[in-house]
JSON list of C-alpha atoms in Angstrom, two decimals:
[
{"chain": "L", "resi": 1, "resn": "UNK", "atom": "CA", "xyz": [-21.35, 14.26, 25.13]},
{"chain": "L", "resi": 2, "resn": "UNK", "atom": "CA", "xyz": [-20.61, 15.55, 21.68]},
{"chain": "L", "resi": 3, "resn": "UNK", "atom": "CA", "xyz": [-16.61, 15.63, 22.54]},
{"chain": "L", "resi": 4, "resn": "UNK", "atom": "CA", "xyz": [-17.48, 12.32, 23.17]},
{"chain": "L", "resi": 5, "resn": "UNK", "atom": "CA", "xyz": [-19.16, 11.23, 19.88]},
{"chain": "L", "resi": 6, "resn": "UNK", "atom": "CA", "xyz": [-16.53, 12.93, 18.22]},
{"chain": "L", "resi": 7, "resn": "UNK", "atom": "CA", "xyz": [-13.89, 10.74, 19.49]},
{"chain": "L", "resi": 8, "resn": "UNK", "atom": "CA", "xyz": [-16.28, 8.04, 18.50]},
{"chain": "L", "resi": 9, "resn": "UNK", "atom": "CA", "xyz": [-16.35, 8.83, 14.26]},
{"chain": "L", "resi": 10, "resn": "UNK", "atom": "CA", "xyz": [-13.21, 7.55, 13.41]},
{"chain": "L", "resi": 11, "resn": "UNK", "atom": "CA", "xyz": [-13.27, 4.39, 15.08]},
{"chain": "L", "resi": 12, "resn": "UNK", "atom": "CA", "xyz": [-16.53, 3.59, 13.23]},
{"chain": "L", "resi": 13, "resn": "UNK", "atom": "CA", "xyz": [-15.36, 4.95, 10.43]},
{"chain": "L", "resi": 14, "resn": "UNK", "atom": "CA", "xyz": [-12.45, 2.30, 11.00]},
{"chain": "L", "resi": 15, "resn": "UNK", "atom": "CA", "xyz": [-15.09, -0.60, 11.58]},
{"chain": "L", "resi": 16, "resn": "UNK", "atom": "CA", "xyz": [-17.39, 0.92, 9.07]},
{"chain": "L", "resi": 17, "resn": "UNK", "atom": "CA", "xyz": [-14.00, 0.02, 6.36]},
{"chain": "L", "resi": 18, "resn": "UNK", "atom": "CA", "xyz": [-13.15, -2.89, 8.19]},
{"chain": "L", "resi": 19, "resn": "UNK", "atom": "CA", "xyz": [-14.51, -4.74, 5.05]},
{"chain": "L", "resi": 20, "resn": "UNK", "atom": "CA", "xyz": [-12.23, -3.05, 2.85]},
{"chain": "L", "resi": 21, "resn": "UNK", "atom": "CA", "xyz": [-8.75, -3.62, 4.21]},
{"chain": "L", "resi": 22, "resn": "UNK", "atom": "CA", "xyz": [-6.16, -2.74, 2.11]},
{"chain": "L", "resi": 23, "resn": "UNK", "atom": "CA", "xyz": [-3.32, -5.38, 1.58]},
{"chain": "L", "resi": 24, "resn": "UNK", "atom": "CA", "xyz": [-0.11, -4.11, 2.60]},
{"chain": "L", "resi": 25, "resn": "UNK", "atom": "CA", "xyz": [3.19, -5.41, 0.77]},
{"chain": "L", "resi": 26, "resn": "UNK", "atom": "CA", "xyz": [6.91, -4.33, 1.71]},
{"chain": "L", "resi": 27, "resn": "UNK", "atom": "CA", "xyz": [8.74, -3.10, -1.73]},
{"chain": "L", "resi": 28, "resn": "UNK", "atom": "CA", "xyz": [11.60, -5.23, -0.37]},
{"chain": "L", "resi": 29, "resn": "UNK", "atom": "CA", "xyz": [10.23, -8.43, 0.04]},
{"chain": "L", "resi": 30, "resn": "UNK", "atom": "CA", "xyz": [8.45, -7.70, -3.73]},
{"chain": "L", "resi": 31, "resn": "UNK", "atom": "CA", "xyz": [12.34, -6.82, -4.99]},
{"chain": "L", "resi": 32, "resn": "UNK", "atom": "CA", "xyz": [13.38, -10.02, -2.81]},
{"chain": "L", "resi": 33, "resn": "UNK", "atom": "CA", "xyz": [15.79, -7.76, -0.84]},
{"chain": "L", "resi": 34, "resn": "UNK", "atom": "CA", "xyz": [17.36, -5.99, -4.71]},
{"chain": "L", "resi": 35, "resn": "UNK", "atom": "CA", "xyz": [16.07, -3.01, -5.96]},
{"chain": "L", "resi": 36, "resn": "UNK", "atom": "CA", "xyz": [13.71, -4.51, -8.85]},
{"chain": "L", "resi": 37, "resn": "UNK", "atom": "CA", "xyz": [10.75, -6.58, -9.53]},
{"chain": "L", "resi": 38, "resn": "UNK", "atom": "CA", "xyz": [8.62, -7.31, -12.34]},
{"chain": "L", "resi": 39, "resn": "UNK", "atom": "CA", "xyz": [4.87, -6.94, -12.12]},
{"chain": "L", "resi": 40, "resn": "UNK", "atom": "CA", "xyz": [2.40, -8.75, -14.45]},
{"chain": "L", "resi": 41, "resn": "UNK", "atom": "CA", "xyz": [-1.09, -7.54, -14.95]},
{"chain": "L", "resi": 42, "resn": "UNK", "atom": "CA", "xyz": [-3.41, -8.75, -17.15]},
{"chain": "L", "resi": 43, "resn": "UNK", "atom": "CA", "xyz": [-0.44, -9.81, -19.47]},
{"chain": "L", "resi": 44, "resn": "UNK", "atom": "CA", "xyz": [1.83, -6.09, -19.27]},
{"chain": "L", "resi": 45, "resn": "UNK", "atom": "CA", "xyz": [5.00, -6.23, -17.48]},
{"chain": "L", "resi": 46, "resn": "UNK", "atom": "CA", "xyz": [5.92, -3.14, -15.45]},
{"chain": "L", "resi": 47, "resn": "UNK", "atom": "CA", "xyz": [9.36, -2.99, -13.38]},
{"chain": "L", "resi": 48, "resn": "UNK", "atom": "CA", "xyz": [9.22, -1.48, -9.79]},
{"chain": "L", "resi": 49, "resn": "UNK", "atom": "CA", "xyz": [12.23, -0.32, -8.70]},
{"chain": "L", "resi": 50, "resn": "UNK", "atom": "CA", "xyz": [13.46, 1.50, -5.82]},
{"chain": "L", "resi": 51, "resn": "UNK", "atom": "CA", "xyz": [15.61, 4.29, -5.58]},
{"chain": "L", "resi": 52, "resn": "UNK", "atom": "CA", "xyz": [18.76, 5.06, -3.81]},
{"chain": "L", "resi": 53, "resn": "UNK", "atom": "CA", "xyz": [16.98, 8.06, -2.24]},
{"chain": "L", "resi": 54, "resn": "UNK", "atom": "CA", "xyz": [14.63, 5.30, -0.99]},
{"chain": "L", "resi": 55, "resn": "UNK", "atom": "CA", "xyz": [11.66, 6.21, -3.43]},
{"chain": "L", "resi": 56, "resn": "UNK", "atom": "CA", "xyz": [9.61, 4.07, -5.68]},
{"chain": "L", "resi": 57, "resn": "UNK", "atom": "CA", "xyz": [9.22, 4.03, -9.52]},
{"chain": "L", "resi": 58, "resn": "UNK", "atom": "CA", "xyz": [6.77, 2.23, -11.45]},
{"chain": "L", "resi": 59, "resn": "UNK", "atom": "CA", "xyz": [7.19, 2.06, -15.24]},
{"chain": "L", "resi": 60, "resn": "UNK", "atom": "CA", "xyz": [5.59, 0.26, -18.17]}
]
């Protein structure tokens, strides 16, 4: 029974957070298929850009 329970914790941890899904949003469909994008929040620009190495930078 308690192997049992513990199989149980993340999946109601999962429903538990259900609330609080994260949105998920591909870097390439934000750099419409290039390798920059501007970002605007609360009026500051910052540019997202990904790497050749396939890494993302986010600067002000």
């Amino acid at each position: 029974m308690r192997e049992e329970s513990r199989r149980l914790k993340p999946l109601e941890q999962c429903k538990a957070h259900a609330a609080h899904i994260i949105p998920l949003h591909r870097a390439q469909s934000l750099t419409q298929d290039g390798s920059t994008a501007h970002i605007d929040l609360d009026g500051q620009i910052y540019t997202l850009r990904i790497t050749r190495a396939g890494k993302l930078i986010l600067t002000k």
